[in-house]
PDB file of C-alpha atoms in Angstrom:
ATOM      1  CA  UNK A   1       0.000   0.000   0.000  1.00 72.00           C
ATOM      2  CA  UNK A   2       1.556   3.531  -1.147  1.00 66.00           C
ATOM      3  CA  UNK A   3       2.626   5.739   1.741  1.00 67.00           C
ATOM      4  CA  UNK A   4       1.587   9.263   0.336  1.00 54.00           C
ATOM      5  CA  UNK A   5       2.499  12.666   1.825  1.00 48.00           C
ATOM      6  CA  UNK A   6       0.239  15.182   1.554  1.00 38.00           C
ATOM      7  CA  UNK A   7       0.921  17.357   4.799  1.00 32.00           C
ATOM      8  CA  UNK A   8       3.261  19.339   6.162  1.00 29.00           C
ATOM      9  CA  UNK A   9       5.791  16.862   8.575  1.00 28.00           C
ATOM     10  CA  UNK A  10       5.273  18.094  12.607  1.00 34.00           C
ATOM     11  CA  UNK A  11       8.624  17.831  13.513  1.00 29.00           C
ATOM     12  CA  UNK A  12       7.893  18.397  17.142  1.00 28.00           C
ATOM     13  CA  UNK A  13       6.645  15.054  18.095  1.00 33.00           C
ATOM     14  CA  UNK A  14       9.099  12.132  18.128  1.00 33.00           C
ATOM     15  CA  UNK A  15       8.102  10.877  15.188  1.00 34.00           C
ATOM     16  CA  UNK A  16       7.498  12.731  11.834  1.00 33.00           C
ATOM     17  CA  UNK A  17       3.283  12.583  10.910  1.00 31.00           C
ATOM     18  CA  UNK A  18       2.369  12.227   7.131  1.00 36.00           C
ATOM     19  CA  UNK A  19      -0.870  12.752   6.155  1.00 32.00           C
ATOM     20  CA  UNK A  20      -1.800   9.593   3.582  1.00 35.00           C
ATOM     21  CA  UNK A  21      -4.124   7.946   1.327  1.00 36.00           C
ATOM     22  CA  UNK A  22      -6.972   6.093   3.975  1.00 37.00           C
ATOM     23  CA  UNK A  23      -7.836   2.809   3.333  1.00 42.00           C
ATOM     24  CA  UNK A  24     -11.723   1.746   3.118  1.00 46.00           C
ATOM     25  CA  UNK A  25     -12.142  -0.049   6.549  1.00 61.00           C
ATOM     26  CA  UNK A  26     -10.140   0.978   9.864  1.00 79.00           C
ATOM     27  CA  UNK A  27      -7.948  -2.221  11.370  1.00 89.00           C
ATOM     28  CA  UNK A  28      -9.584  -4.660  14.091  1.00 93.00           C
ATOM     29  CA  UNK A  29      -8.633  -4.738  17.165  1.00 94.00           C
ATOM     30  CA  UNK A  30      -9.027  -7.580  19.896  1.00 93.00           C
ATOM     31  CA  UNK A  31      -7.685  -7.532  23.080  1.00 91.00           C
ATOM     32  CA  UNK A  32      -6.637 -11.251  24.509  1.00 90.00           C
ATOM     33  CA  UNK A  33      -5.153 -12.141  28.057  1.00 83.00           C
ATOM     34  CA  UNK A  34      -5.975 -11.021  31.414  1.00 71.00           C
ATOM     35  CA  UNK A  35      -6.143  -7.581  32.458  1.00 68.00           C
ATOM     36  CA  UNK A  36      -2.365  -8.039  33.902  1.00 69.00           C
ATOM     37  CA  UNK A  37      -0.722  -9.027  30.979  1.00 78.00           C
ATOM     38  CA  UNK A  38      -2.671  -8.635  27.708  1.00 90.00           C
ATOM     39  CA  UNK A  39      -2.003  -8.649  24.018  1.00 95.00           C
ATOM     40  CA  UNK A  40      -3.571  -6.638  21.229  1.00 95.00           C
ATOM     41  CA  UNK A  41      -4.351  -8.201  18.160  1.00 95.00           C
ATOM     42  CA  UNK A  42      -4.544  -5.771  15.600  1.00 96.00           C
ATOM     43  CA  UNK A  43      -5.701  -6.767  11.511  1.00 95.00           C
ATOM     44  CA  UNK A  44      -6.130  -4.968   8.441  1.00 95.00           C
ATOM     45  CA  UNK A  45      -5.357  -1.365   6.568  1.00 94.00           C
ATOM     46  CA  UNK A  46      -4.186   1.199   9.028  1.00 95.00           C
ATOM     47  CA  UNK A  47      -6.586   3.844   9.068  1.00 93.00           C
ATOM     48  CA  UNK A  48      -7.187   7.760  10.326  1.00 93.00           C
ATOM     49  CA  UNK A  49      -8.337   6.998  13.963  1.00 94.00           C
ATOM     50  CA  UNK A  50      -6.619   4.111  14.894  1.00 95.00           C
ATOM     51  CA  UNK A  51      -4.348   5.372  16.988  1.00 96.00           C
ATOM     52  CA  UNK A  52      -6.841   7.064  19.009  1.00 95.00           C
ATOM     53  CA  UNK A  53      -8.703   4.015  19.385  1.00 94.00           C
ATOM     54  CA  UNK A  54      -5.619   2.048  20.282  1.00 94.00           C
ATOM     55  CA  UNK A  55      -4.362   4.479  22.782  1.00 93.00           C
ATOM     56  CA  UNK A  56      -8.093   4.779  24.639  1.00 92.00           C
ATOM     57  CA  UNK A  57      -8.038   0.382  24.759  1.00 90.00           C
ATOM     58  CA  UNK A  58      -3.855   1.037  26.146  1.00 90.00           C
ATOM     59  CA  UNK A  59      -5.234   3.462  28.888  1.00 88.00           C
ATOM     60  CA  UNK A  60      -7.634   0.613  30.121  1.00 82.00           C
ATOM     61  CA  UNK A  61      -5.458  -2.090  31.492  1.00 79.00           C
ATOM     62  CA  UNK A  62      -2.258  -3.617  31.090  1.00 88.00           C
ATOM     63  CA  UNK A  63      -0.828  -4.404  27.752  1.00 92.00           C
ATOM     64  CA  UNK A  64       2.452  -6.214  26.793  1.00 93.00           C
ATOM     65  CA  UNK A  65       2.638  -6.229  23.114  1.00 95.00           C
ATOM     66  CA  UNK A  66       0.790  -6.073  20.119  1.00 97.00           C
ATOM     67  CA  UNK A  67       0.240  -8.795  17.365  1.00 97.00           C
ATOM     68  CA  UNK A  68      -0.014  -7.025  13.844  1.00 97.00           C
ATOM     69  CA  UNK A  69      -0.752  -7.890  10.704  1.00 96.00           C
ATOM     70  CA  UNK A  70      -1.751  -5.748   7.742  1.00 96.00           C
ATOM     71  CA  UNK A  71      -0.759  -4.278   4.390  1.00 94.00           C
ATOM     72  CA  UNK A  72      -0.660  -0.896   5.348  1.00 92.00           C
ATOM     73  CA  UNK A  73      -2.400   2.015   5.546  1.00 89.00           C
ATOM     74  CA  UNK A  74      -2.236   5.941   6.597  1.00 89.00           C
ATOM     75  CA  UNK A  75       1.683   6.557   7.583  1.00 87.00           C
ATOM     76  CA  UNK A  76       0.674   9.329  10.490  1.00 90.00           C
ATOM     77  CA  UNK A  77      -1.545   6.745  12.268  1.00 94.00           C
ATOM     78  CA  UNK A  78       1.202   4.152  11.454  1.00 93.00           C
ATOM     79  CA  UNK A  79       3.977   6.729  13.009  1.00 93.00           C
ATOM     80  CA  UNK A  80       1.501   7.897  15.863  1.00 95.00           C
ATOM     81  CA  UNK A  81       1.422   4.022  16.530  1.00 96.00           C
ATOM     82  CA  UNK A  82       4.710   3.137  16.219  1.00 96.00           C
ATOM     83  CA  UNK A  83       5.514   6.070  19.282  1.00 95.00           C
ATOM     84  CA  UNK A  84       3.443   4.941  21.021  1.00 95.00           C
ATOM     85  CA  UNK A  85       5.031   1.597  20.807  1.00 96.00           C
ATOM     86  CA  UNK A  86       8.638   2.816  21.280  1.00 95.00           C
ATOM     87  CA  UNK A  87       7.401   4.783  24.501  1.00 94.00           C
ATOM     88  CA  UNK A  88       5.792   2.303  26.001  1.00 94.00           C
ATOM     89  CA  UNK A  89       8.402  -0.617  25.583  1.00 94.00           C
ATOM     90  CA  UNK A  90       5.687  -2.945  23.915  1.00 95.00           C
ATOM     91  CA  UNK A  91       6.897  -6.105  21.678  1.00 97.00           C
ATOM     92  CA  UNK A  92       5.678  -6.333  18.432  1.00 98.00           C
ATOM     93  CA  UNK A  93       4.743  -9.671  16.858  1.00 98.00           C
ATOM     94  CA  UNK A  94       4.265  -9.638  13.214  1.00 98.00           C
ATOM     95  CA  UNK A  95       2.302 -13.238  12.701  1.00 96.00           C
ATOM     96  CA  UNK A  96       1.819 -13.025   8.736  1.00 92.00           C
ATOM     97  CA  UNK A  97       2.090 -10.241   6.399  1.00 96.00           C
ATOM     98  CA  UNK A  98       3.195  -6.599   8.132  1.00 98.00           C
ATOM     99  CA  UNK A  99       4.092  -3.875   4.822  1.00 97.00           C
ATOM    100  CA  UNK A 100       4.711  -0.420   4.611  1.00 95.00           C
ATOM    101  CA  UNK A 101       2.974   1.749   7.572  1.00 94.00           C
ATOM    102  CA  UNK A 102       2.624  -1.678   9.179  1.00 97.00           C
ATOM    103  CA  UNK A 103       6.569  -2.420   8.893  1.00 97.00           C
ATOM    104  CA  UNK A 104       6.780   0.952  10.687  1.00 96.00           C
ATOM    105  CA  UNK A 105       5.255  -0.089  13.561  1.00 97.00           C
ATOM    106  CA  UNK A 106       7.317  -3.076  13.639  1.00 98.00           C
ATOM    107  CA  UNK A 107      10.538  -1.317  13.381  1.00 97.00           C
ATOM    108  CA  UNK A 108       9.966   0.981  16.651  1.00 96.00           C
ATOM    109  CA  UNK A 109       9.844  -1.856  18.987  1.00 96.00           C
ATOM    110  CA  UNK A 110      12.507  -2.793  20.930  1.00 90.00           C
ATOM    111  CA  UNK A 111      11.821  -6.133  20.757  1.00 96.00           C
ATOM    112  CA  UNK A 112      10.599  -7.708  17.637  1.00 98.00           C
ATOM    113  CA  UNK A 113       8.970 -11.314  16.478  1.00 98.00           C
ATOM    114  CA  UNK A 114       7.926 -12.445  13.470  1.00 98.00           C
ATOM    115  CA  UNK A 115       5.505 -15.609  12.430  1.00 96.00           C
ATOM    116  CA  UNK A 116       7.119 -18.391  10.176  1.00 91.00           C
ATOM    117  CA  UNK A 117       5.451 -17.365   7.296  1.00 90.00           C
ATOM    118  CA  UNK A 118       5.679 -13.240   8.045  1.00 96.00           C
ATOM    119  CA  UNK A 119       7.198 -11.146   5.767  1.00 97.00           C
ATOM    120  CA  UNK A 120       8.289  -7.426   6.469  1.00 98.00           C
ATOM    121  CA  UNK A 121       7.557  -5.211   3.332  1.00 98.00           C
ATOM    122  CA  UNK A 122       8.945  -1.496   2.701  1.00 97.00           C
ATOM    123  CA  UNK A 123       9.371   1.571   0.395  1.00 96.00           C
ATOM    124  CA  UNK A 124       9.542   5.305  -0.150  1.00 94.00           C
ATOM    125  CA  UNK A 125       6.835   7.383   0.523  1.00 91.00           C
ATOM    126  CA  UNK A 126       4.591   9.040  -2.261  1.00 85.00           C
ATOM    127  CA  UNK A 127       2.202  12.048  -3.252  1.00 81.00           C
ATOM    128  CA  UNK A 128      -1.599  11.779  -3.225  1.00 77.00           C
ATOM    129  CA  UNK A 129      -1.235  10.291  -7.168  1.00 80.00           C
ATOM    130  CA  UNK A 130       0.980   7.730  -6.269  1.00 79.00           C
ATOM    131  CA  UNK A 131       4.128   9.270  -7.752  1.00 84.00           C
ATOM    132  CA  UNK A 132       7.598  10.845  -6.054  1.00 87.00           C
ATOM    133  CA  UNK A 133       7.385  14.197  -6.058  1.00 90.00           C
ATOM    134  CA  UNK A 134      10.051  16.541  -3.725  1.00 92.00           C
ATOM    135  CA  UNK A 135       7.784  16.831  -1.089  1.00 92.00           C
ATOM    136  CA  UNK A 136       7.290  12.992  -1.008  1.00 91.00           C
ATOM    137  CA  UNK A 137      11.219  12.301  -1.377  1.00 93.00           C
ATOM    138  CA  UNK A 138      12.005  14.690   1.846  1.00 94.00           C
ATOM    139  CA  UNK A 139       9.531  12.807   4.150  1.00 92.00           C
ATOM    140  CA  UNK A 140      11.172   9.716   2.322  1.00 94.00           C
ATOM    141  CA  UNK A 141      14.196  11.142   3.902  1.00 94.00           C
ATOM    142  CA  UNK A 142      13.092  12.721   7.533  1.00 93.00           C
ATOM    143  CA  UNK A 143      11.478   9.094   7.950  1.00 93.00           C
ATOM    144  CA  UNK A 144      14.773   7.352   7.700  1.00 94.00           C
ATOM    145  CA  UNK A 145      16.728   9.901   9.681  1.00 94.00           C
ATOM    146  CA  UNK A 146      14.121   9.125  12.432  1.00 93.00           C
ATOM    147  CA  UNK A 147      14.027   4.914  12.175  1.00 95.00           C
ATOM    148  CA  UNK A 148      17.926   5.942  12.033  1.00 95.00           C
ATOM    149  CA  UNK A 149      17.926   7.621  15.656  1.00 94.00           C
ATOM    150  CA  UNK A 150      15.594   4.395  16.634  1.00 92.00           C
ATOM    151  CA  UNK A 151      18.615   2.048  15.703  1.00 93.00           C
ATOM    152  CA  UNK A 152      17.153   0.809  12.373  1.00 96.00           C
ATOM    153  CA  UNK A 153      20.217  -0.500  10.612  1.00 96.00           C
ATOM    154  CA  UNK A 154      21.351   1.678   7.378  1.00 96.00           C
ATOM    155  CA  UNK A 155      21.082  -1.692   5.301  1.00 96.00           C
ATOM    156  CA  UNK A 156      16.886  -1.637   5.820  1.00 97.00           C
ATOM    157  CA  UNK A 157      17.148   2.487   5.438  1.00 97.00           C
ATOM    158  CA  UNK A 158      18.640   1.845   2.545  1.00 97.00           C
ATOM    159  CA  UNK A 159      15.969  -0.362   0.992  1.00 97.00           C
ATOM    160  CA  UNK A 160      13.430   1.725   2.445  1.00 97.00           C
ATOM    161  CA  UNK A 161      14.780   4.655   0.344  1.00 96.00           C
ATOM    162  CA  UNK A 162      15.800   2.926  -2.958  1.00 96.00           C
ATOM    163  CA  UNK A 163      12.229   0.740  -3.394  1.00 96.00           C
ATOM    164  CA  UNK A 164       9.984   3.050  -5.538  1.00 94.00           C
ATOM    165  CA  UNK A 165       6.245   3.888  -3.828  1.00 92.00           C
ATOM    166  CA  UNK A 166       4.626   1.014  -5.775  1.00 92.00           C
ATOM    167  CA  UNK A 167       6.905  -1.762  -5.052  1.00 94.00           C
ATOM    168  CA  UNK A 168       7.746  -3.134  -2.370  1.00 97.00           C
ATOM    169  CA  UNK A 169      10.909  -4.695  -0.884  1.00 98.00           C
ATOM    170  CA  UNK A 170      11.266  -7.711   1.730  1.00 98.00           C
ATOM    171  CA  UNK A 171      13.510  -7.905   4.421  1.00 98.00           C
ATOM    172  CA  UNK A 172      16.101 -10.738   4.230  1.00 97.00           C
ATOM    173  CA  UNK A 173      17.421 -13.178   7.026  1.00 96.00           C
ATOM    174  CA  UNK A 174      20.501 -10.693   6.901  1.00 97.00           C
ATOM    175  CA  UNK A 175      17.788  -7.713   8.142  1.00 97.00           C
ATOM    176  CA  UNK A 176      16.258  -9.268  10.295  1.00 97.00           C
ATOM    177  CA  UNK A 177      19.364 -10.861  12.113  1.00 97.00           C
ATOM    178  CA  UNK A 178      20.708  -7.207  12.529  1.00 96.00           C
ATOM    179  CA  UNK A 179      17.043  -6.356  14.221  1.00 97.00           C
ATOM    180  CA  UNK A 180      17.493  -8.882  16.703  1.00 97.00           C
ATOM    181  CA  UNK A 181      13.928 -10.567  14.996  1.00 97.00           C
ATOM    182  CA  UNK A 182      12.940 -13.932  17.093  1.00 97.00           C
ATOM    183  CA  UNK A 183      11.348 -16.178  14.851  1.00 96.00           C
ATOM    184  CA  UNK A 184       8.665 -17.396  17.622  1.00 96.00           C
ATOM    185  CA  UNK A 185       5.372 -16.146  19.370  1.00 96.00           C
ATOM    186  CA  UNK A 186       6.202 -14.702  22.323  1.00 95.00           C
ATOM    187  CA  UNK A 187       2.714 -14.282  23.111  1.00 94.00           C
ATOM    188  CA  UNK A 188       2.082 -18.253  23.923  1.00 92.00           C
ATOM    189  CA  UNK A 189       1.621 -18.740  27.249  1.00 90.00           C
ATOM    190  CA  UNK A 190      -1.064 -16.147  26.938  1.00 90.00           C
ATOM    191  CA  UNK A 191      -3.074 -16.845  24.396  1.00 89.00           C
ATOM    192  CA  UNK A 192      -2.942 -20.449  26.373  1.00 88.00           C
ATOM    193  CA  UNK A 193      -4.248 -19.217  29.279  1.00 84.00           C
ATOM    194  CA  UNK A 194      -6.501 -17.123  27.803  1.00 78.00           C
ATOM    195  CA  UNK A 195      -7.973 -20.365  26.139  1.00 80.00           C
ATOM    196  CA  UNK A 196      -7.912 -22.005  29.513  1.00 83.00           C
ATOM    197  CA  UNK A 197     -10.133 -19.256  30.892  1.00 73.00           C
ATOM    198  CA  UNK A 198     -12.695 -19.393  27.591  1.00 71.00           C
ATOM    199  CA  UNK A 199     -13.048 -22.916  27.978  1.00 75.00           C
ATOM    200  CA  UNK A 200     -13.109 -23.290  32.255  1.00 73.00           C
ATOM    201  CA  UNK A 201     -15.940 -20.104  31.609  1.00 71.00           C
ATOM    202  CA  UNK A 202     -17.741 -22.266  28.867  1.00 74.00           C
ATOM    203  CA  UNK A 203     -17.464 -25.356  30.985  1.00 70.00           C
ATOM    204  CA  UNK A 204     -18.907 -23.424  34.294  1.00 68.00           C
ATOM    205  CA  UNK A 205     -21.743 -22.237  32.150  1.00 64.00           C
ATOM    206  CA  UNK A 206     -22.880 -25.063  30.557  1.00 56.00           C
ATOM    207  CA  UNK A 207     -22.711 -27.047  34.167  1.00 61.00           C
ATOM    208  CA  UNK A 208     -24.545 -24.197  35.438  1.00 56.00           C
ATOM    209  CA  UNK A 209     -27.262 -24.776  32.352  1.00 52.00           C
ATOM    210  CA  UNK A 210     -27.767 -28.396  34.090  1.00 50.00           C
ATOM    211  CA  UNK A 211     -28.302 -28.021  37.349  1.00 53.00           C
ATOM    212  CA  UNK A 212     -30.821 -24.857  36.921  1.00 46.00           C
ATOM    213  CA  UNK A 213     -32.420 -27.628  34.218  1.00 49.00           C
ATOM    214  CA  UNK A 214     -32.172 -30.385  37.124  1.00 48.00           C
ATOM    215  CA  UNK A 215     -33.427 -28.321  39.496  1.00 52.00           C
ATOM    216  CA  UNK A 216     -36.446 -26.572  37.809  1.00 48.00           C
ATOM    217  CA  UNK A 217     -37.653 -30.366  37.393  1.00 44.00           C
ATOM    218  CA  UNK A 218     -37.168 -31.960  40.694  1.00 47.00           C
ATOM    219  CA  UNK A 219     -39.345 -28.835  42.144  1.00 55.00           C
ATOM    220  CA  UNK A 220     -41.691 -29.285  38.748  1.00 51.00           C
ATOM    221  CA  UNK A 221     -42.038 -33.347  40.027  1.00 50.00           C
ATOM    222  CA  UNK A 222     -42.226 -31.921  44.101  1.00 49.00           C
ATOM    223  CA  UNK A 223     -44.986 -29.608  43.170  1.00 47.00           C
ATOM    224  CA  UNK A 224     -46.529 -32.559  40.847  1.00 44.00           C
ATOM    225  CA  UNK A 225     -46.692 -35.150  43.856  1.00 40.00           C
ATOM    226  CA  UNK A 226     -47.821 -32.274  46.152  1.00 42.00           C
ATOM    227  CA  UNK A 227     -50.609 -31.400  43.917  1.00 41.00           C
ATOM    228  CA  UNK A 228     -51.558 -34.905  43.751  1.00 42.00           C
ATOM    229  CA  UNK A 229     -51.319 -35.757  47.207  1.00 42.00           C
ATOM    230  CA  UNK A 230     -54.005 -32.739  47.990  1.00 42.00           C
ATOM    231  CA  UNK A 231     -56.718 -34.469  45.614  1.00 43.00           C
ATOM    232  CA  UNK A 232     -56.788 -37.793  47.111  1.00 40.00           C
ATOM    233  CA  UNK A 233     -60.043 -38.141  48.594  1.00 43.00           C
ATOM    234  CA  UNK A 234     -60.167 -38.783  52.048  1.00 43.00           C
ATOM    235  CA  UNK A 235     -61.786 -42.366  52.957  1.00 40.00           C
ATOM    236  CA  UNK A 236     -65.113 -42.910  54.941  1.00 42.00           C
ATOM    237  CA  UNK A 237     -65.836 -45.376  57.390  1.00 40.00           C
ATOM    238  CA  UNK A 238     -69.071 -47.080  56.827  1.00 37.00           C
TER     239      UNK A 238
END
């Protein structure tokens, strides 16, 4: 998905905000775990008000990390994002495909994972038609001087700047060594016992379905023998 500058960048904010093409629907996002370690699961195009949405669900409980997955979207949400990310220390696990604004996101973390199938796509930014312009190719360039200060190797800068707006380059094992990537979930054990809970709720409800059935009977058969008790006529000496 093109990352397209139409704005002005707002240098005074950590990262650099570009205003870009918005995709049709916004990305999902699910929160899984317990509220003192839980992941966010986010899927889909990037859109303008994500990261408001994603910072309200942050300020409501404890989060470790976010799963991602997506093809893109609007660069300032992506950027806005990926702050908040670097601020708050959260690892990023990329299960499947992460691209462009996505790969952004993924390359502020301080600790990165990727799926076995996940790749990590990136290129220059472009204007609203899809094209390089000079305003495109200086955000091109005030992007990688930030991901620079974030200890993004030159090697991935260096793609990032060289792959035209509507193509798109992949990381290599040689990238994502110098990244530190872990090729593993390092959201397991909660996504276990967040399974655990579903099915020990599912369990308790369904047990609780029985005995409210076993009980509205056995007073249905009390009520029954009661009722038939009363109508037994009395007997009559003669």
């Amino acid at each position: 998905m093109l990352l397209k500058s139409t704005m002005v960048l707002k240098l005074a904010v950590p990262l650099v905000l570009v205003a870009l093409v918005k995709p049709a629907s916004a990305v999902q996002i699910k929160r899984v775990g317990t509220d003192s370690g839980g992941v966010l699961r986010l899927r889909g195009d990037i859109k303008a008000g994500d990261y408001g949405r994603l910072k309200s669900i942050l300020q409501n409980g404890a989060v470790v990390g976010l799963e991602i997955r997506s093809d893109g979207g609007s660069l300032e949400e992506g950027l806005d994002i990926a702050r908040v990310v670097r601020d708050k220390g959260l690892v990023v696990y990329a299960s499947k495909e992460c691209d462009s604004a996505c790969a952004l996101i993924f390359l502020a973390a301080k600790e990165r994972y990727i799926g076995r199938r996940c790749r990590i796509g990136v290129h220059s930014v472009s204007n609203d038609r899809g094209k390089e312009d000079g305003d495109s190719i200086r955000t091109t360039v005030q992007m990688s001087r930030l991901l620079a200060g974030l200890g993004v190797p030159h090697s991935i800068i260096g793609k990032i700047v060289a792959t035209p707006p509507a193509k798109m380059t992949y990381l290599d094992n040689r990238d994502l060594a110098g990244l530190s990537v872990h090729r593993t979930n390092p959201f397991r054990d909660i996504y276990n016992a967040a399974n655990v809970a579903r099915s020990q709720e599912a369990s308790s409800v369904c047990n609780t379905g029985v005995n409210v059935e076993t009980e509205a009977i056995a007073r249905a058969g009390q009520r029954s023998c009661t009722t038939s008790a009363a109508h037994v006529p009395e007997s009559r000496e003669r």
